[in-house]
Amino acid sequence: MTPPTRAELITYLVRTGIAGHVDTPRQNNLRHYRRLVQKDPYHQFGLTFSHDWTYSEVLSLMNKRCGVVGDEEYVWGIDTIDPDRTIDALEALGDRLALAAERRESVMFATGHPRNLRETYQAWKEALVGRGCRVVTAAGGYSYEVTTERPPNRRIVVWKGDVALVTDGHLPRHSHHPFAMRAILGELSDRGEAWPQLVIADHGFAGAAGEAGLPTMGFADCNDPALFLAEHEGKLLVTVPLDDGYLPEDYAPLRDYVLARAGLL
């Protein structure tokens, strides 16, 4: 497949709603921003921040980094992700993947959106492995209990196609928590093995990796401000703004655009 041009990808992102006018409603965005300010762990993704962010500061940063409406008085309706910001971040990701391939770095991929983003991560992983990169995995089978998501409450770390995710023992599950990535890094340390030189992840996987000081590139929806704050404070290399709830095949043009940018297609 021929990868899209930047202009074609902008058109595609807006047409699908991956960027532009998105399905994530304004009221949901603002509620999550308030919960982050209130230091709700579920919305912090395992991150700590250099100062106590105010609601106004978070909204202002999300306007700048993600493209949501900056007006505090706009509290209900459709919100936006700027597709130019999405593509700028994707290009930064592609450039960093090119560097990883050149250096033959060790890499790790992990997702709290296994039904949506895993196949995209896996495609990038396979391209890097084809250039001599090594995939780092650990803590398969590690489990923990959660109380902030629908039962069953047991979550188990599983690697599928060398991409980390959590299941409930049967099905892949959406997850915000940092516990799985902490366990992965902890087991690597216990085994005396080096941590990865680059992490591509989202939600708590990305937050915990960035908090630990790993070079991390993350993906986040406009209702998940933590990774954008972390990028602003230097804990993440880049955060890609996009609606993260689409079907795997809907991200194919985005996936191929990054591979082409990285010279890996």
PDB file of C-alpha atoms in Angstrom:
ATOM      1  CA  MET A   1       0.000   0.000   0.000  1.00  0.00           C
ATOM      2  CA  THR A   2       1.265   3.472  -0.869  1.00  0.00           C
ATOM      3  CA  PRO A   3       1.454   5.560   2.303  1.00  0.00           C
ATOM      4  CA  PRO A   4      -0.621   8.735   2.367  1.00  0.00           C
ATOM      5  CA  THR A   5       0.871  12.169   1.976  1.00  0.00           C
ATOM      6  CA  ARG A   6       0.561  14.573   4.891  1.00  0.00           C
ATOM      7  CA  ALA A   7      -2.387  16.309   3.228  1.00  0.00           C
ATOM      8  CA  GLU A   8      -4.089  12.987   2.506  1.00  0.00           C
ATOM      9  CA  LEU A   9      -3.592  11.836   6.077  1.00  0.00           C
ATOM     10  CA  ILE A  10      -5.078  15.056   7.454  1.00  0.00           C
ATOM     11  CA  THR A  11      -8.130  14.520   5.269  1.00  0.00           C
ATOM     12  CA  TYR A  12      -8.404  10.916   6.441  1.00  0.00           C
ATOM     13  CA  LEU A  13      -8.028  11.752  10.137  1.00  0.00           C
ATOM     14  CA  VAL A  14     -10.735  14.394   9.939  1.00  0.00           C
ATOM     15  CA  ARG A  15     -13.072  12.227   7.849  1.00  0.00           C
ATOM     16  CA  THR A  16     -12.860   9.309  10.268  1.00  0.00           C
ATOM     17  CA  GLY A  17     -12.880  11.402  13.435  1.00  0.00           C
ATOM     18  CA  ILE A  18      -9.504  10.125  14.653  1.00  0.00           C
ATOM     19  CA  ALA A  19      -8.689  13.850  14.725  1.00  0.00           C
ATOM     20  CA  GLY A  20     -10.696  16.957  13.952  1.00  0.00           C
ATOM     21  CA  HIS A  21     -14.162  16.789  15.521  1.00  0.00           C
ATOM     22  CA  VAL A  22     -13.870  13.707  17.726  1.00  0.00           C
ATOM     23  CA  ASP A  23     -16.377  11.470  19.486  1.00  0.00           C
ATOM     24  CA  THR A  24     -14.887  12.137  22.914  1.00  0.00           C
ATOM     25  CA  PRO A  25     -17.327  14.765  24.285  1.00  0.00           C
ATOM     26  CA  ARG A  26     -16.246  18.056  25.787  1.00  0.00           C
ATOM     27  CA  GLN A  27     -17.867  17.308  29.150  1.00  0.00           C
ATOM     28  CA  ASN A  28     -15.887  14.070  29.429  1.00  0.00           C
ATOM     29  CA  ASN A  29     -12.644  15.887  28.640  1.00  0.00           C
ATOM     30  CA  LEU A  30     -13.224  18.542  31.289  1.00  0.00           C
ATOM     31  CA  ARG A  31     -14.262  15.991  33.903  1.00  0.00           C
ATOM     32  CA  HIS A  32     -11.007  14.094  33.368  1.00  0.00           C
ATOM     33  CA  TYR A  33      -8.961  17.294  33.559  1.00  0.00           C
ATOM     34  CA  ARG A  34     -10.528  18.063  36.934  1.00  0.00           C
ATOM     35  CA  ARG A  35      -9.831  14.549  38.188  1.00  0.00           C
ATOM     36  CA  LEU A  36      -6.184  14.847  37.201  1.00  0.00           C
ATOM     37  CA  VAL A  37      -5.934  18.164  39.052  1.00  0.00           C
ATOM     38  CA  GLN A  38      -7.498  16.429  42.060  1.00  0.00           C
ATOM     39  CA  LYS A  39      -4.682  13.836  41.824  1.00  0.00           C
ATOM     40  CA  ASP A  40      -6.922  10.905  41.034  1.00  0.00           C
ATOM     41  CA  PRO A  41      -4.419   8.041  40.477  1.00  0.00           C
ATOM     42  CA  TYR A  42      -6.593   6.513  37.746  1.00  0.00           C
ATOM     43  CA  HIS A  43      -6.017   9.613  35.620  1.00  0.00           C
ATOM     44  CA  GLN A  44      -2.366  10.162  36.543  1.00  0.00           C
ATOM     45  CA  PHE A  45      -1.126   7.019  34.743  1.00  0.00           C
ATOM     46  CA  GLY A  46       1.613   6.486  37.335  1.00  0.00           C
ATOM     47  CA  LEU A  47       3.120   9.924  36.772  1.00  0.00           C
ATOM     48  CA  THR A  48       4.158  12.635  39.171  1.00  0.00           C
ATOM     49  CA  PHE A  49       4.450  16.267  38.155  1.00  0.00           C
ATOM     50  CA  SER A  50       6.776  19.118  39.054  1.00  0.00           C
ATOM     51  CA  HIS A  51       4.030  21.339  40.437  1.00  0.00           C
ATOM     52  CA  ASP A  52       0.341  21.240  41.312  1.00  0.00           C
ATOM     53  CA  TRP A  53      -1.363  21.890  37.991  1.00  0.00           C
ATOM     54  CA  THR A  54      -4.546  23.956  38.055  1.00  0.00           C
ATOM     55  CA  TYR A  55      -7.587  23.190  35.955  1.00  0.00           C
ATOM     56  CA  SER A  56      -6.974  26.312  33.839  1.00  0.00           C
ATOM     57  CA  GLU A  57      -3.362  25.319  33.250  1.00  0.00           C
ATOM     58  CA  VAL A  58      -4.335  21.815  32.156  1.00  0.00           C
ATOM     59  CA  LEU A  59      -6.958  23.118  29.735  1.00  0.00           C
ATOM     60  CA  SER A  60      -4.486  25.646  28.331  1.00  0.00           C
ATOM     61  CA  LEU A  61      -1.857  22.971  27.801  1.00  0.00           C
ATOM     62  CA  MET A  62      -4.355  20.612  26.178  1.00  0.00           C
ATOM     63  CA  ASN A  63      -5.354  23.415  23.822  1.00  0.00           C
ATOM     64  CA  LYS A  64      -1.703  23.890  22.902  1.00  0.00           C
ATOM     65  CA  ARG A  65      -0.593  20.255  22.676  1.00  0.00           C
ATOM     66  CA  CYS A  66      -3.772  18.522  21.561  1.00  0.00           C
ATOM     67  CA  GLY A  67      -5.992  21.169  20.018  1.00  0.00           C
ATOM     68  CA  VAL A  68      -9.039  21.018  22.277  1.00  0.00           C
ATOM     69  CA  VAL A  69     -11.139  24.185  22.551  1.00  0.00           C
ATOM     70  CA  GLY A  70      -9.361  26.588  24.906  1.00  0.00           C
ATOM     71  CA  ASP A  71     -12.457  28.469  26.101  1.00  0.00           C
ATOM     72  CA  GLU A  72     -13.270  27.533  29.717  1.00  0.00           C
ATOM     73  CA  GLU A  73     -16.877  28.575  29.177  1.00  0.00           C
ATOM     74  CA  TYR A  74     -17.351  25.924  26.476  1.00  0.00           C
ATOM     75  CA  VAL A  75     -18.413  23.016  28.702  1.00  0.00           C
ATOM     76  CA  TRP A  76     -20.687  20.788  26.596  1.00  0.00           C
ATOM     77  CA  GLY A  77     -20.679  19.366  23.095  1.00  0.00           C
ATOM     78  CA  ILE A  78     -18.120  18.357  20.494  1.00  0.00           C
ATOM     79  CA  ASP A  79     -14.420  18.821  21.161  1.00  0.00           C
ATOM     80  CA  THR A  80     -11.484  18.773  18.791  1.00  0.00           C
ATOM     81  CA  ILE A  81      -8.038  17.325  18.176  1.00  0.00           C
ATOM     82  CA  ASP A  82      -5.890  19.330  15.778  1.00  0.00           C
ATOM     83  CA  PRO A  83      -4.844  16.938  12.959  1.00  0.00           C
ATOM     84  CA  ASP A  84      -1.704  18.985  12.301  1.00  0.00           C
ATOM     85  CA  ARG A  85      -0.610  18.354  15.877  1.00  0.00           C
ATOM     86  CA  THR A  86      -1.361  14.669  15.412  1.00  0.00           C
ATOM     87  CA  ILE A  87       0.793  14.476  12.313  1.00  0.00           C
ATOM     88  CA  ASP A  88       3.596  16.568  13.804  1.00  0.00           C
ATOM     89  CA  ALA A  89       3.768  14.039  16.639  1.00  0.00           C
ATOM     90  CA  LEU A  90       3.594  11.085  14.237  1.00  0.00           C
ATOM     91  CA  GLU A  91       6.493  12.536  12.272  1.00  0.00           C
ATOM     92  CA  ALA A  92       8.515  12.900  15.473  1.00  0.00           C
ATOM     93  CA  LEU A  93       7.679   9.270  16.233  1.00  0.00           C
ATOM     94  CA  GLY A  94       8.785   8.199  12.762  1.00  0.00           C
ATOM     95  CA  ASP A  95      12.059  10.081  13.118  1.00  0.00           C
ATOM     96  CA  ARG A  96      12.735   8.383  16.462  1.00  0.00           C
ATOM     97  CA  LEU A  97      11.925   4.950  15.010  1.00  0.00           C
ATOM     98  CA  ALA A  98      14.421   5.645  12.224  1.00  0.00           C
ATOM     99  CA  LEU A  99      17.061   6.406  14.850  1.00  0.00           C
ATOM    100  CA  ALA A 100      16.196   3.223  16.746  1.00  0.00           C
ATOM    101  CA  ALA A 101      16.588   1.216  13.551  1.00  0.00           C
ATOM    102  CA  GLU A 102      19.904   2.885  12.751  1.00  0.00           C
ATOM    103  CA  ARG A 103      21.222   2.160  16.243  1.00  0.00           C
ATOM    104  CA  ARG A 104      19.591  -1.288  16.466  1.00  0.00           C
ATOM    105  CA  GLU A 105      18.174  -0.343  19.828  1.00  0.00           C
ATOM    106  CA  SER A 106      16.246  -2.536  22.207  1.00  0.00           C
ATOM    107  CA  VAL A 107      12.553  -1.595  22.133  1.00  0.00           C
ATOM    108  CA  MET A 108       9.341  -2.275  24.017  1.00  0.00           C
ATOM    109  CA  PHE A 109       5.700  -1.884  23.005  1.00  0.00           C
ATOM    110  CA  ALA A 110       2.736  -1.922  25.396  1.00  0.00           C
ATOM    111  CA  THR A 111      -0.900  -0.876  25.255  1.00  0.00           C
ATOM    112  CA  GLY A 112      -3.860  -0.262  27.516  1.00  0.00           C
ATOM    113  CA  HIS A 113      -5.996  -0.274  24.347  1.00  0.00           C
ATOM    114  CA  PRO A 114      -5.348  -3.832  23.124  1.00  0.00           C
ATOM    115  CA  ARG A 115      -8.401  -4.031  20.876  1.00  0.00           C
ATOM    116  CA  ASN A 116      -7.534  -0.779  19.134  1.00  0.00           C
ATOM    117  CA  LEU A 117      -3.804  -0.055  19.007  1.00  0.00           C
ATOM    118  CA  ARG A 118      -1.998  -3.384  19.387  1.00  0.00           C
ATOM    119  CA  GLU A 119      -1.879  -4.198  15.676  1.00  0.00           C
ATOM    120  CA  THR A 120      -0.354  -0.810  14.873  1.00  0.00           C
ATOM    121  CA  TYR A 121       2.309  -1.270  17.544  1.00  0.00           C
ATOM    122  CA  GLN A 122       2.981  -4.781  16.308  1.00  0.00           C
ATOM    123  CA  ALA A 123       3.540  -3.555  12.746  1.00  0.00           C
ATOM    124  CA  TRP A 124       6.109  -1.035  13.975  1.00  0.00           C
ATOM    125  CA  LYS A 125       7.734  -3.689  16.131  1.00  0.00           C
ATOM    126  CA  GLU A 126       8.079  -6.075  13.196  1.00  0.00           C
ATOM    127  CA  ALA A 127       9.632  -3.350  11.055  1.00  0.00           C
ATOM    128  CA  LEU A 128      12.212  -2.580  13.733  1.00  0.00           C
ATOM    129  CA  VAL A 129      13.008  -6.251  14.318  1.00  0.00           C
ATOM    130  CA  GLY A 130      13.590  -6.530  10.578  1.00  0.00           C
ATOM    131  CA  ARG A 131      16.307  -3.882  10.966  1.00  0.00           C
ATOM    132  CA  GLY A 132      18.031  -5.677  13.835  1.00  0.00           C
ATOM    133  CA  CYS A 133      16.284  -4.210  16.876  1.00  0.00           C
ATOM    134  CA  ARG A 134      15.623  -6.460  19.858  1.00  0.00           C
ATOM    135  CA  VAL A 135      12.254  -6.562  21.615  1.00  0.00           C
ATOM    136  CA  VAL A 136      12.377  -6.563  25.415  1.00  0.00           C
ATOM    137  CA  THR A 137       9.704  -8.522  27.315  1.00  0.00           C
ATOM    138  CA  ALA A 138       9.252  -9.505  30.952  1.00  0.00           C
ATOM    139  CA  ALA A 139       6.725 -10.223  33.716  1.00  0.00           C
ATOM    140  CA  GLY A 140       4.390 -12.330  31.593  1.00  0.00           C
ATOM    141  CA  GLY A 141       1.827 -13.824  33.965  1.00  0.00           C
ATOM    142  CA  TYR A 142       2.222 -11.120  36.594  1.00  0.00           C
ATOM    143  CA  SER A 143      -1.178 -10.270  38.072  1.00  0.00           C
ATOM    144  CA  TYR A 144      -2.725  -7.560  40.208  1.00  0.00           C
ATOM    145  CA  GLU A 145      -6.130  -6.541  41.526  1.00  0.00           C
ATOM    146  CA  VAL A 146      -7.990  -3.399  40.434  1.00  0.00           C
ATOM    147  CA  THR A 147     -11.048  -1.699  41.873  1.00  0.00           C
ATOM    148  CA  THR A 148     -11.490   1.115  39.342  1.00  0.00           C
ATOM    149  CA  GLU A 149     -12.590  -0.965  36.353  1.00  0.00           C
ATOM    150  CA  ARG A 150     -15.425  -3.377  35.686  1.00  0.00           C
ATOM    151  CA  PRO A 151     -15.084  -6.887  37.189  1.00  0.00           C
ATOM    152  CA  PRO A 152     -13.522  -9.349  37.064  1.00  0.00           C
ATOM    153  CA  ASN A 153     -10.903  -7.407  38.952  1.00  0.00           C
ATOM    154  CA  ARG A 154      -7.834  -9.569  38.344  1.00  0.00           C
ATOM    155  CA  ARG A 155      -5.505  -8.294  35.603  1.00  0.00           C
ATOM    156  CA  ILE A 156      -2.751 -10.448  34.102  1.00  0.00           C
ATOM    157  CA  VAL A 157       0.184  -9.256  32.006  1.00  0.00           C
ATOM    158  CA  VAL A 158       0.274 -10.991  28.615  1.00  0.00           C
ATOM    159  CA  TRP A 159       2.518 -10.482  25.599  1.00  0.00           C
ATOM    160  CA  LYS A 160       0.796 -10.861  22.227  1.00  0.00           C
ATOM    161  CA  GLY A 161       2.971 -10.390  19.191  1.00  0.00           C
ATOM    162  CA  ASP A 162       5.605  -8.977  21.580  1.00  0.00           C
ATOM    163  CA  VAL A 163       3.216  -6.208  22.669  1.00  0.00           C
ATOM    164  CA  ALA A 164       2.345  -6.079  26.380  1.00  0.00           C
ATOM    165  CA  LEU A 165      -1.285  -5.832  27.471  1.00  0.00           C
ATOM    166  CA  VAL A 166      -3.448  -7.033  30.330  1.00  0.00           C
ATOM    167  CA  THR A 167      -6.285  -9.543  30.330  1.00  0.00           C
ATOM    168  CA  ASP A 168      -8.844 -10.592  32.917  1.00  0.00           C
ATOM    169  CA  GLY A 169      -7.680 -14.178  32.505  1.00  0.00           C
ATOM    170  CA  HIS A 170      -9.724 -14.594  29.349  1.00  0.00           C
ATOM    171  CA  LEU A 171     -10.147 -11.376  27.369  1.00  0.00           C
ATOM    172  CA  PRO A 172      -7.873  -8.381  26.716  1.00  0.00           C
ATOM    173  CA  ARG A 173      -8.888  -5.427  28.887  1.00  0.00           C
ATOM    174  CA  HIS A 174      -8.669  -1.670  28.647  1.00  0.00           C
ATOM    175  CA  SER A 175      -6.325  -0.356  31.341  1.00  0.00           C
ATOM    176  CA  HIS A 176      -5.102   2.966  32.734  1.00  0.00           C
ATOM    177  CA  HIS A 177      -2.930   1.518  35.485  1.00  0.00           C
ATOM    178  CA  PRO A 178       0.879   1.715  35.756  1.00  0.00           C
ATOM    179  CA  PHE A 179       1.230  -1.569  37.648  1.00  0.00           C
ATOM    180  CA  ALA A 180       2.016  -3.785  34.669  1.00  0.00           C
ATOM    181  CA  MET A 181       4.877  -1.617  33.394  1.00  0.00           C
ATOM    182  CA  ARG A 182       6.281  -1.295  36.903  1.00  0.00           C
ATOM    183  CA  ALA A 183       6.283  -5.085  37.170  1.00  0.00           C
ATOM    184  CA  ILE A 184       7.955  -5.437  33.771  1.00  0.00           C
ATOM    185  CA  LEU A 185      10.755  -3.046  34.682  1.00  0.00           C
ATOM    186  CA  GLY A 186      11.082  -4.597  38.128  1.00  0.00           C
ATOM    187  CA  GLU A 187      11.525  -8.082  36.722  1.00  0.00           C
ATOM    188  CA  LEU A 188      14.115  -6.882  34.227  1.00  0.00           C
ATOM    189  CA  SER A 189      16.055  -5.330  37.106  1.00  0.00           C
ATOM    190  CA  ASP A 190      15.734  -8.486  39.184  1.00  0.00           C
ATOM    191  CA  ARG A 191      17.116 -10.528  36.290  1.00  0.00           C
ATOM    192  CA  GLY A 192      19.987  -8.094  35.824  1.00  0.00           C
ATOM    193  CA  GLU A 193      18.806  -7.235  32.326  1.00  0.00           C
ATOM    194  CA  ALA A 194      18.928  -3.817  30.718  1.00  0.00           C
ATOM    195  CA  TRP A 195      15.775  -1.788  30.304  1.00  0.00           C
ATOM    196  CA  PRO A 196      14.681  -0.982  26.727  1.00  0.00           C
ATOM    197  CA  GLN A 197      16.236   1.974  24.961  1.00  0.00           C
ATOM    198  CA  LEU A 198      12.851   3.058  23.563  1.00  0.00           C
ATOM    199  CA  VAL A 199       9.263   2.463  24.681  1.00  0.00           C
ATOM    200  CA  ILE A 200       6.162   2.996  22.521  1.00  0.00           C
ATOM    201  CA  ALA A 201       3.037   2.803  24.675  1.00  0.00           C
ATOM    202  CA  ASP A 202      -0.100   4.478  25.993  1.00  0.00           C
ATOM    203  CA  HIS A 203      -2.039   4.953  29.253  1.00  0.00           C
ATOM    204  CA  GLY A 204      -0.318   3.669  32.398  1.00  0.00           C
ATOM    205  CA  PHE A 205       2.234   1.678  30.422  1.00  0.00           C
ATOM    206  CA  ALA A 206       3.583   4.924  28.949  1.00  0.00           C
ATOM    207  CA  GLY A 207       3.181   6.856  32.190  1.00  0.00           C
ATOM    208  CA  ALA A 208       5.141   4.358  34.268  1.00  0.00           C
ATOM    209  CA  ALA A 209       7.870   4.091  31.636  1.00  0.00           C
ATOM    210  CA  GLY A 210       8.252   7.856  31.436  1.00  0.00           C
ATOM    211  CA  GLU A 211       8.207   8.174  35.217  1.00  0.00           C
ATOM    212  CA  ALA A 212      11.029   5.623  35.394  1.00  0.00           C
ATOM    213  CA  GLY A 213      13.117   7.774  33.061  1.00  0.00           C
ATOM    214  CA  LEU A 214      12.885   5.642  29.930  1.00  0.00           C
ATOM    215  CA  PRO A 215      12.791   7.305  26.489  1.00  0.00           C
ATOM    216  CA  THR A 216       9.061   6.962  25.870  1.00  0.00           C
ATOM    217  CA  MET A 217       6.679   7.952  23.097  1.00  0.00           C
ATOM    218  CA  GLY A 218       2.998   7.831  23.973  1.00  0.00           C
ATOM    219  CA  PHE A 219      -0.463   7.971  22.452  1.00  0.00           C
ATOM    220  CA  ALA A 220      -3.360   9.714  24.179  1.00  0.00           C
ATOM    221  CA  ASP A 221      -6.925  10.809  23.569  1.00  0.00           C
ATOM    222  CA  CYS A 222      -8.065  14.335  24.376  1.00  0.00           C
ATOM    223  CA  ASN A 223      -9.621  13.138  27.657  1.00  0.00           C
ATOM    224  CA  ASP A 224      -6.298  11.745  28.929  1.00  0.00           C
ATOM    225  CA  PRO A 225      -4.151  14.770  29.795  1.00  0.00           C
ATOM    226  CA  ALA A 226      -1.478  13.041  31.898  1.00  0.00           C
ATOM    227  CA  LEU A 227       0.846  12.086  29.046  1.00  0.00           C
ATOM    228  CA  PHE A 228       0.638  15.575  27.541  1.00  0.00           C
ATOM    229  CA  LEU A 229       1.652  17.069  30.890  1.00  0.00           C
ATOM    230  CA  ALA A 230       4.471  14.542  31.087  1.00  0.00           C
ATOM    231  CA  GLU A 231       5.692  15.534  27.620  1.00  0.00           C
ATOM    232  CA  HIS A 232       5.587  19.193  28.657  1.00  0.00           C
ATOM    233  CA  GLU A 233       7.661  18.396  31.755  1.00  0.00           C
ATOM    234  CA  GLY A 234      10.173  16.310  29.778  1.00  0.00           C
ATOM    235  CA  LYS A 235       9.179  12.848  30.992  1.00  0.00           C
ATOM    236  CA  LEU A 236       7.959  11.732  27.551  1.00  0.00           C
ATOM    237  CA  LEU A 237       9.658  12.391  24.244  1.00  0.00           C
ATOM    238  CA  VAL A 238       6.366  12.995  22.472  1.00  0.00           C
ATOM    239  CA  THR A 239       2.653  12.323  22.943  1.00  0.00           C
ATOM    240  CA  VAL A 240       0.519  11.693  19.864  1.00  0.00           C
ATOM    241  CA  PRO A 241      -3.008  13.157  20.176  1.00  0.00           C
ATOM    242  CA  LEU A 242      -5.708  11.016  18.588  1.00  0.00           C
ATOM    243  CA  ASP A 243      -9.023   9.337  19.291  1.00  0.00           C
ATOM    244  CA  ASP A 244      -7.812   5.963  20.545  1.00  0.00           C
ATOM    245  CA  GLY A 245     -11.092   4.053  20.306  1.00  0.00           C
ATOM    246  CA  TYR A 246     -11.234   3.069  16.633  1.00  0.00           C
ATOM    247  CA  LEU A 247     -10.907  -0.338  15.002  1.00  0.00           C
ATOM    248  CA  PRO A 248      -7.376  -1.616  14.293  1.00  0.00           C
ATOM    249  CA  GLU A 249      -7.741  -1.255  10.519  1.00  0.00           C
ATOM    250  CA  ASP A 250      -8.761   2.391  10.897  1.00  0.00           C
ATOM    251  CA  TYR A 251      -5.213   3.199  12.009  1.00  0.00           C
ATOM    252  CA  ALA A 252      -3.578   1.580   8.948  1.00  0.00           C
ATOM    253  CA  PRO A 253      -2.926   4.867   7.065  1.00  0.00           C
ATOM    254  CA  LEU A 254      -1.426   6.380  10.212  1.00  0.00           C
ATOM    255  CA  ARG A 255       0.702   3.266  10.742  1.00  0.00           C
ATOM    256  CA  ASP A 256       2.013   3.335   7.171  1.00  0.00           C
ATOM    257  CA  TYR A 257       2.703   7.069   7.314  1.00  0.00           C
ATOM    258  CA  VAL A 258       4.998   6.520  10.308  1.00  0.00           C
ATOM    259  CA  LEU A 259       6.750   3.580   8.661  1.00  0.00           C
ATOM    260  CA  ALA A 260       7.361   5.624   5.519  1.00  0.00           C
ATOM    261  CA  ARG A 261       8.652   8.562   7.569  1.00  0.00           C
ATOM    262  CA  ALA A 262      11.026   6.194   9.352  1.00  0.00           C
ATOM    263  CA  GLY A 263      12.213   4.591   6.100  1.00  0.00           C
ATOM    264  CA  LEU A 264      10.862   1.233   7.290  1.00  0.00           C
ATOM    265  CA  LEU A 265       8.042   0.619   4.813  1.00  0.00           C
TER     266      LEU A 265
END
